[in-house]
Amino acid sequence: MQNNERVEKFRQLVKNKYLIYNSLFLNLPNENTTYTGIFIPLLHKLSKEGYQKDAEPKEVIEDFLANHTDLETDQEKFDLLFRMIQYIERQVVLFDSIEDAAFSSFKKQKIEDSLQPQNENSQDLVKHLKSFSSRVVFTAHPTQFYPNNVQGIMHELRNAVQQDSITKIDNILQQLAFTPFINREKPTPFDEAQSIIFYLRYVYYDTLGKIYHKIGKSANLSPDFNPNLLEMGFWPGGDRDGNPFVTKETTYEVATQLRITIMKCYYNHLKILMRKLTFREVDEPLNKLKRKLYKQIFKKKTSLTSEEILKIMYRVRKLVEKNYRSLNIDLIDDFIGRVHLFGNHFATLDIRQDSSVHNQVIKEIFKKEFQLNYDELTSEEKIQYLTQKSLEINPDDYSDELVVDTLKNVYQIQEIQNLNGQRGLHRYIISNSESIFDVLHVFAIFKYCAYKEDEIHIDIVPLFETMEGMDNSESVMKALYENETYKNHLLKRKQEQHIMLGFSDGTKDGGYLKANWEIYRTKERLTSLSRQKGYQVVFFDGRGGPPARGGGKTHQFYAAQGNEIANEKIQLTIQGQTITSVFGTQEQATYNFEQLLLAGVKSKQSNSWKPNHKELLTDLADRSYQKYISLKEHELFIPYLEEMTTLKYYGATNIGSRPTKRNQDAKLQLKDLRAIPFVGSWSLVRQNVPGYYGLGTALNAYEDQFDLVEDLYENSAFFRSLILNSIMSMKKSYFPLTSYMKNDKKYGEFWKELRKEYELTKKLVLRLTNQNELMENEELARKSISMRENIILPLLSIQQYALQKIQENDPQKETYEKMVIRALFGNINASRNSA
C-alpha cells in the first residue's frame, strides 16, 4: 500500500470515525446530567494557545474556570474538573477502540506468503522455523489502567466500530460513561494472573494455534514440527521480586489455573471438531477424550496429560486417514498442533526473586544447619559448601517468613512440574545478579531442599540489569562454565544456559544509549564465551512498553542483532498496555507474533559491522553515559522526581499488587525505585528524559565529523533502531506544558538543563535522519501520537494545575492530590507504551 493511500485510509478509518463518534460522546450526560463534554474542546483550545504564549497550567485552568464557566464555589469547580478527567479517559478508550478496529486495514503481511515455493527464500525460512523458538513472557507489571470490565466494553466497542453500527456504539458509550475505571482495592497477584489468563484463553489459544498450523500446512510439515516455535511465558504468581504478596500458595493456584484453562480450551475446541468428525469408528475415542477433558476442568490435581491427549488424537487421525479418505484431517492436525504447543501448561510459569533474598536464605541455612557464619567463609569455602553439600531441611524449622516461603516454593516446584509438565515451570530467575554466588545460592537451595542433582530440572537464570552486573557478567559466566558441579547441571539441561538482561533497570542505571549498547555488547561477549565453552546461550530480554524500557520498535531491534549474538531463540517480556495494545486482538497478535518469527531469520541475514563502527558507537554511548550520570548524581534529581512529577502517586492507583519500590521503609533511592514508576513519571509530565537524555550531547561531540555518525546511521540497523526509538520518546515529549518550572527557585535551572538536552537532541537527530520534524518518515504513527496527545491535552493541564497547587501547599491539597491520581489513568492509557 502506497504511503498516500495509507494516510488517506487513516483519515477515513481512524480520524474521521473518531470525530463522528466523539460527537456522540461529548453530548453524553454524566451522573449529574450536566453536559461536561462541551467544555473539553474549549479547554483544549485555551491550553494550546496558552502554552504557545508560555502560560502556566494554573493560569490556563483559572482563566477557564473564571471566564468560561459560571461556577462559583470551589466544590463546583472541583466537580467539573473531575468530571472532565472522567470524560477524557473515556475518549481515550474510544480512540483505542477505533484504532484497534482499523488495525487489519494497515497491517497485511502474512508469514505463509513467505513460505510459498515461488519465494526464493522459502526453504531457508522453513529451515529456520523448524529449529527457531520465540517466547513472549507476560508479566503483571502495572502499566495497564483499564480494569477488566472496561476491557470487555472495549472489545464490544471495537466490534461495533468495525460494523459501523451507530446504535451499538451509542449504547456502549453510554455504558462506558457510567462504568468506573478505578479499582477500589489493589488487585492480588492471583487477580493479575486471571486478567492475563483471559487473553491466553480468548486471544492467544486461537492466534498461536492458527499461526502454527498455517506454517505447518504451508511448508507441508507434520503437526509436531516444532512445539517450541511459539511459546508463552507467565510471571504473575511466580514473580516474587519485591512483591510480598506472592506466596507459594499463589504460585500453586496460578499453575493450577493455567492447567485448567488449557483443558477448557481443548474441551471447547474438541466439541467444535467433533461436529466435523461424525464417523462411527472415531466416535468412541473422541467421546472418551471429551469426558476426560471435562473432568479436568474441575480438578486441581491432573489425571490427564498432553501425551495421553495426543495418543488418542493420533489414533483418531490414523483412522480418518485409513477409513474416511482423510476427510477433515486438516482440522485434526490443527488440534494436534495446539496440544503440542500448549501441553498441560498453556504458558510457562517462571519463578523470580532478588539475589539479596537468596543471600539471606543461605545465611540462615548456614547458621542453623552448619553452625557457620556464611560471611566469614572464603570464596573457595563458600563454593565448596554450595556445590558439594546436600540436605533435607524443614522450612518450618525457620522463623523468618520470607525464608520459609522461599524454601517451600522450591519444594513445590517438583509437584508443579509433575502436574503441568517440565515445560510448565523450568526457570528460576535471579534479579540483580552480579556474582557467581547469586547463581550458586539458588543451585544450593535446591540441593538443601532434598533435590538430587539429576532432579533439578530447572534452568537457573541470572538477570544482569545494572551496569555493574553487565560488566561482571562475562567473568560470572566463565566461572560457572568452569565449575565442575555446574557443568554437570548444564549437561542435564542440554548444554543450554538461559541469561536474562534487564532493559528497564539498565536504562534507569545507565541512560538510554549506554544501556542498549551495553546490553548488545554483553550479548556479544556472552555468546562468544558460551560458544567457546560449548554451550548454547538463550537470551531473555526484560523489555518494557516504551523505548526507554527496551520497547518501541521491538521487531526491528531483533532483526538488527546479527550472527555475533545467539539468535536461535528470542525471548522477551511484555506487560500491561503492551499486552492489550500490541497483542490484544487476534489481528494484532497474529501480526506481531509473525513479525517476531521473521525477525529471527532477518537477524541471521543482518550485515556485519563496518570497520570502526563499534568503536564509534562505544564512544557515543560513553559520552551519553557521562551526561546521564551527571544528571542522575545531581543533588536535585531525586527531589525533582518526588516533588515535581507524579512519582509518589503511582502507588495510590491500585493497578498492581507490587509496591513501587523494593525497600518500602527506606528513604527513596534510585536503586530501589522500580523502572515503571521511574520511566512513567518522566512520561506523565511529558519530559521523557530516560528515552533520549545524553544522546544529544554525544552526537554534538561529533559536530565537526558528523559524516561519521551519518555513516553509522546509514549502515548499522542496530544504531538506526535506537535512534528511531529515541525519536518516538521525543515525539511524546511536550516541554511547554511544564515551562512554568523554569521560574521555580529550587528547580528552575534543573528544568532548563532537561529542556536544553531535549532541544539539542531533537536538532541533531533531525539532522541525522534528514527529517524536518520528529517521525516525519512514519506518518501513521506520528498522526496517531498527535491525535492521542491532542485528546489528553486538557487532562494534562488539569493534572499540572493540581501539581502546582500541591507545590504551593494549598489548603485543599488533599483534593488536588486526588485529582493528580485520578488524571494518571487517562494520561498513561493515551500513550499506550509510556510506562
PDB file of N, CA and C in Angstrom, residues 4 69 76 117 506 509 515 519 582 635 660 704 710 735 737 762 770 801:
ATOM      1  N   ASN A   4       0.611   7.433   0.560  1.00  0.00           N
ATOM      2  CA  ASN A   4      -0.522   8.347   0.454  1.00  0.00           C
ATOM      3  C   ASN A   4      -1.846   7.624   0.682  1.00  0.00           C
ATOM      4  N   THR A  69     -16.903  29.546  32.577  1.00  0.00           N
ATOM      5  CA  THR A  69     -17.964  28.813  33.286  1.00  0.00           C
ATOM      6  C   THR A  69     -18.639  29.790  34.242  1.00  0.00           C
ATOM      7  N   GLU A  76     -17.939  23.213  43.270  1.00  0.00           N
ATOM      8  CA  GLU A  76     -18.479  23.134  41.914  1.00  0.00           C
ATOM      9  C   GLU A  76     -17.345  23.029  40.887  1.00  0.00           C
ATOM     10  N   PRO A 117       6.349 -21.722  -2.363  1.00  0.00           N
ATOM     11  CA  PRO A 117       7.527 -22.237  -3.102  1.00  0.00           C
ATOM     12  C   PRO A 117       8.141 -21.226  -4.059  1.00  0.00           C
ATOM     13  N   GLY A 506      18.418  -1.312  33.298  1.00  0.00           N
ATOM     14  CA  GLY A 506      19.646  -0.883  32.631  1.00  0.00           C
ATOM     15  C   GLY A 506      19.564   0.567  32.205  1.00  0.00           C
ATOM     16  N   ASP A 509      19.712   2.841  35.135  1.00  0.00           N
ATOM     17  CA  ASP A 509      21.051   2.883  35.705  1.00  0.00           C
ATOM     18  C   ASP A 509      22.037   3.640  34.817  1.00  0.00           C
ATOM     19  N   ALA A 515      22.779   1.976  27.967  1.00  0.00           N
ATOM     20  CA  ALA A 515      22.167   0.719  28.391  1.00  0.00           C
ATOM     21  C   ALA A 515      21.961  -0.218  27.211  1.00  0.00           C
ATOM     22  N   ILE A 519      23.984  -3.714  26.628  1.00  0.00           N
ATOM     23  CA  ILE A 519      23.269  -4.987  26.520  1.00  0.00           C
ATOM     24  C   ILE A 519      23.700  -5.712  25.251  1.00  0.00           C
ATOM     25  N   VAL A 582      -0.639  -4.256  21.765  1.00  0.00           N
ATOM     26  CA  VAL A 582       0.168  -4.882  20.720  1.00  0.00           C
ATOM     27  C   VAL A 582      -0.275  -6.320  20.460  1.00  0.00           C
ATOM     28  N   GLU A 635      22.157  16.723  42.825  1.00  0.00           N
ATOM     29  CA  GLU A 635      21.522  16.695  44.144  1.00  0.00           C
ATOM     30  C   GLU A 635      20.007  16.881  44.079  1.00  0.00           C
ATOM     31  N   THR A 660       5.807   0.123  44.590  1.00  0.00           N
ATOM     32  CA  THR A 660       6.531   0.871  43.565  1.00  0.00           C
ATOM     33  C   THR A 660       8.035   0.873  43.794  1.00  0.00           C
ATOM     34  N   ASP A 704      31.800  18.375  14.167  1.00  0.00           N
ATOM     35  CA  ASP A 704      32.709  18.628  13.048  1.00  0.00           C
ATOM     36  C   ASP A 704      33.018  17.371  12.235  1.00  0.00           C
ATOM     37  N   GLU A 710      26.592   9.896  10.516  1.00  0.00           N
ATOM     38  CA  GLU A 710      25.644   9.645   9.433  1.00  0.00           C
ATOM     39  C   GLU A 710      25.932   8.305   8.757  1.00  0.00           C
ATOM     40  N   PHE A 735       7.556  19.977  26.346  1.00  0.00           N
ATOM     41  CA  PHE A 735       8.106  20.810  27.408  1.00  0.00           C
ATOM     42  C   PHE A 735       7.298  22.086  27.686  1.00  0.00           C
ATOM     43  N   LEU A 737       4.359  22.330  28.367  1.00  0.00           N
ATOM     44  CA  LEU A 737       3.435  22.001  29.448  1.00  0.00           C
ATOM     45  C   LEU A 737       4.021  22.346  30.810  1.00  0.00           C
ATOM     46  N   LYS A 762      16.955  16.827  19.792  1.00  0.00           N
ATOM     47  CA  LYS A 762      15.984  16.955  18.704  1.00  0.00           C
ATOM     48  C   LYS A 762      16.650  17.531  17.442  1.00  0.00           C
ATOM     49  N   ASN A 770      17.697  13.292   8.461  1.00  0.00           N
ATOM     50  CA  ASN A 770      17.272  14.089   7.308  1.00  0.00           C
ATOM     51  C   ASN A 770      15.758  14.309   7.317  1.00  0.00           C
ATOM     52  N   TYR A 801      -1.954  21.587  36.760  1.00  0.00           N
ATOM     53  CA  TYR A 801      -2.576  22.589  37.650  1.00  0.00           C
ATOM     54  C   TYR A 801      -2.646  22.050  39.073  1.00  0.00           C
TER      55      TYR A 801
END
